Each structure stands twice: as C-alpha cells, then as structure tokens.
Amino acid sequence: MTDSTQQPSDFDAMTRDIAEVPAVEVIVTVAVNLMSAAAVKLGLTDEGDKFKDLDEARKLVHALAGLLDASTTEISSFHAAPLRDGLKSLQLAFREASIVPDEPGQGPGEKYTGPVYG
C-alpha cells in the first residue's frame, strides 16, 4: 500500500506508455475526441436531441478548430485533410442547428478557418 505522498505505481506505467506515443497520434486522438463530443452535442448521434447542447457544441468545435490550426505544420495532410473535412461538417451542422445563425466568420471555429458556407 502506498501513502498519500507517493504516486500510484500505475502512474509510472502510464507515463512510459504515453512516452512511446508519437505526438501526431496524440494530436489526432484529441481531435477525434473533440469531433465525437461535438457531434453528440449537436445531436448528430443515434440518440438525436437527447444530449443536444449548442453552447457546449460551440466550445468543442471552436477548440477543435484551434487545435487543427495550431497543428497544421505538425501533422501531415494525410491526417489533417480528413480532420479539416470533419471540422467543416461540424461547422455546417452547427449553422443548420442554430435558430439564430451567426454572421459569416463568427461561427464556432471560424476565427481559425474563415467563414464556412454550405
């Protein structure tokens, strides 16, 4: 048993595991998680509107756009292209779901991507 001043032994194993993961893989995994969470908050899953929350979706889409913008030079187009396509789809879905549409360039993530049109 460990006392409260020691970290659990699993922490060392987790640190070793993450140390072996390439940065690109971490970035892509985080991006996919943001995309999935945004899709849920946009009501795009099988459960539809059950978890729909456009305020939360806006935050997630904006964070995804910022991550992709910041990592443009760090990840290859092989990884970046489908992520950008997914981002655009989420941005368009947000526009469609919004009762009061944002002005062009003011939607979630458009600070990074520029205005998104259908």
mmCIF file of C-alpha atoms in Angstrom:
data_model
loop_
_atom_site.group_PDB
_atom_site.id
_atom_site.type_symbol
_atom_site.label_atom_id
_atom_site.label_comp_id
_atom_site.label_asym_id
_atom_site.label_seq_id
_atom_site.Cartn_x
_atom_site.Cartn_y
_atom_site.Cartn_z
ATOM 1 C CA MET A 1 0.000 0.000 0.000
ATOM 2 C CA THR A 2 1.260 3.483 -0.836
ATOM 3 C CA ASP A 3 0.935 6.502 1.416
ATOM 4 C CA SER A 4 -0.550 9.790 0.223
ATOM 5 C CA THR A 5 2.871 11.260 -0.655
ATOM 6 C CA GLN A 6 3.642 8.533 -3.185
ATOM 7 C CA GLN A 7 2.054 8.307 -6.606
ATOM 8 C CA PRO A 8 0.354 5.062 -7.507
ATOM 9 C CA SER A 9 2.588 2.577 -9.311
ATOM 10 C CA ASP A 10 0.213 2.731 -12.298
ATOM 11 C CA PHE A 11 1.303 6.331 -12.899
ATOM 12 C CA ASP A 12 4.804 5.217 -13.892
ATOM 13 C CA ALA A 13 3.351 2.685 -16.321
ATOM 14 C CA MET A 14 1.036 5.312 -17.815
ATOM 15 C CA THR A 15 3.959 7.730 -18.199
ATOM 16 C CA ARG A 16 6.008 5.099 -20.016
ATOM 17 C CA ASP A 17 3.049 4.253 -22.266
ATOM 18 C CA ILE A 18 2.382 7.872 -23.265
ATOM 19 C CA ALA A 19 6.093 8.467 -23.817
ATOM 20 C CA GLU A 20 6.005 5.859 -26.575
ATOM 21 C CA VAL A 21 3.134 7.526 -28.461
ATOM 22 C CA PRO A 22 4.152 9.895 -31.280
ATOM 23 C CA ALA A 23 2.915 13.476 -30.896
ATOM 24 C CA VAL A 24 0.944 13.251 -34.151
ATOM 25 C CA GLU A 25 -1.026 10.339 -32.766
ATOM 26 C CA VAL A 26 -1.832 12.256 -29.587
ATOM 27 C CA ILE A 27 -2.977 15.293 -31.606
ATOM 28 C CA VAL A 28 -5.153 13.189 -33.907
ATOM 29 C CA THR A 29 -6.665 11.291 -30.964
ATOM 30 C CA VAL A 30 -7.552 14.523 -29.180
ATOM 31 C CA ALA A 31 -9.038 15.926 -32.402
ATOM 32 C CA VAL A 32 -11.173 12.823 -32.940
ATOM 33 C CA ASN A 33 -12.390 13.002 -29.335
ATOM 34 C CA LEU A 34 -13.342 16.665 -29.808
ATOM 35 C CA MET A 35 -15.147 15.793 -33.039
ATOM 36 C CA SER A 36 -17.066 12.972 -31.386
ATOM 37 C CA ALA A 37 -18.072 15.105 -28.423
ATOM 38 C CA ALA A 38 -19.176 17.940 -30.726
ATOM 39 C CA ALA A 39 -21.278 15.540 -32.807
ATOM 40 C CA VAL A 40 -23.045 14.366 -29.654
ATOM 41 C CA LYS A 41 -23.683 17.954 -28.520
ATOM 42 C CA LEU A 42 -25.009 18.807 -31.996
ATOM 43 C CA GLY A 43 -27.495 15.935 -31.788
ATOM 44 C CA LEU A 44 -25.898 14.039 -34.670
ATOM 45 C CA THR A 45 -25.836 10.638 -32.954
ATOM 46 C CA ASP A 46 -28.431 7.866 -32.858
ATOM 47 C CA GLU A 47 -29.823 9.414 -29.684
ATOM 48 C CA GLY A 48 -30.565 12.639 -31.557
ATOM 49 C CA ASP A 49 -31.539 15.599 -29.417
ATOM 50 C CA LYS A 50 -31.188 13.768 -26.086
ATOM 51 C CA PHE A 51 -27.757 15.322 -25.456
ATOM 52 C CA LYS A 52 -28.042 18.320 -27.792
ATOM 53 C CA ASP A 53 -26.487 21.476 -26.348
ATOM 54 C CA LEU A 54 -25.392 24.084 -28.872
ATOM 55 C CA ASP A 55 -23.482 26.146 -26.320
ATOM 56 C CA GLU A 56 -21.341 23.122 -25.484
ATOM 57 C CA ALA A 57 -21.055 22.206 -29.178
ATOM 58 C CA ARG A 58 -19.798 25.708 -29.989
ATOM 59 C CA LYS A 59 -16.990 25.355 -27.441
ATOM 60 C CA LEU A 60 -15.944 21.948 -28.725
ATOM 61 C CA VAL A 61 -15.970 22.968 -32.397
ATOM 62 C CA HIS A 62 -14.006 26.111 -31.569
ATOM 63 C CA ALA A 63 -11.418 24.085 -29.614
ATOM 64 C CA LEU A 64 -11.134 21.603 -32.482
ATOM 65 C CA ALA A 65 -10.560 24.407 -34.984
ATOM 66 C CA GLY A 66 -7.898 25.939 -32.746
ATOM 67 C CA LEU A 67 -6.122 22.609 -32.334
ATOM 68 C CA LEU A 68 -6.142 21.946 -36.072
ATOM 69 C CA ASP A 69 -4.952 25.474 -36.823
ATOM 70 C CA ALA A 70 -2.131 25.224 -34.293
ATOM 71 C CA SER A 71 -1.034 21.797 -35.503
ATOM 72 C CA THR A 72 -1.172 22.482 -39.246
ATOM 73 C CA THR A 73 2.591 22.328 -39.644
ATOM 74 C CA GLU A 74 2.933 19.419 -37.220
ATOM 75 C CA ILE A 75 0.668 16.825 -38.826
ATOM 76 C CA SER A 76 0.761 15.606 -42.391
ATOM 77 C CA SER A 77 -2.006 16.267 -44.894
ATOM 78 C CA PHE A 78 -2.766 12.541 -44.623
ATOM 79 C CA HIS A 79 -4.017 13.199 -41.091
ATOM 80 C CA ALA A 80 -5.068 16.829 -41.477
ATOM 81 C CA ALA A 81 -7.342 16.566 -44.530
ATOM 82 C CA PRO A 82 -9.996 14.274 -43.003
ATOM 83 C CA LEU A 83 -9.891 16.250 -39.753
ATOM 84 C CA ARG A 84 -10.475 19.516 -41.636
ATOM 85 C CA ASP A 85 -13.344 17.889 -43.548
ATOM 86 C CA GLY A 86 -14.875 16.708 -40.281
ATOM 87 C CA LEU A 87 -14.479 20.172 -38.774
ATOM 88 C CA LYS A 88 -16.235 21.771 -41.737
ATOM 89 C CA SER A 89 -19.079 19.253 -41.466
ATOM 90 C CA LEU A 90 -19.495 20.088 -37.781
ATOM 91 C CA GLN A 91 -19.425 23.816 -38.510
ATOM 92 C CA LEU A 92 -22.125 23.391 -41.169
ATOM 93 C CA ALA A 93 -24.200 21.216 -38.826
ATOM 94 C CA PHE A 94 -23.922 23.912 -36.177
ATOM 95 C CA ARG A 95 -25.144 26.558 -38.636
ATOM 96 C CA GLU A 96 -28.056 24.339 -39.592
ATOM 97 C CA ALA A 97 -28.981 23.632 -35.959
ATOM 98 C CA SER A 98 -28.803 27.273 -34.850
ATOM 99 C CA ILE A 99 -32.078 29.129 -34.606
ATOM 100 C CA VAL A 100 -30.252 32.451 -34.819
ATOM 101 C CA PRO A 101 -27.395 31.977 -37.282
ATOM 102 C CA ASP A 102 -24.015 33.572 -36.659
ATOM 103 C CA GLU A 103 -22.737 36.183 -39.071
ATOM 104 C CA PRO A 104 -20.277 34.737 -41.622
ATOM 105 C CA GLY A 105 -16.912 34.364 -39.924
ATOM 106 C CA GLN A 106 -18.442 34.427 -36.432
ATOM 107 C CA GLY A 107 -19.479 30.772 -36.151
ATOM 108 C CA PRO A 108 -17.602 28.294 -33.988
ATOM 109 C CA GLY A 109 -14.017 27.918 -35.131
ATOM 110 C CA GLU A 110 -14.407 30.378 -37.989
ATOM 111 C CA LYS A 111 -11.845 32.594 -36.286
ATOM 112 C CA TYR A 112 -9.367 29.937 -37.440
ATOM 113 C CA THR A 113 -10.953 28.610 -40.629
ATOM 114 C CA GLY A 114 -12.616 31.687 -42.055
ATOM 115 C CA PRO A 115 -16.317 31.728 -42.959
ATOM 116 C CA VAL A 116 -17.865 28.347 -43.706
ATOM 117 C CA TYR A 117 -20.570 28.078 -46.340
ATOM 118 C CA GLY A 118 -22.669 25.058 -47.314
#
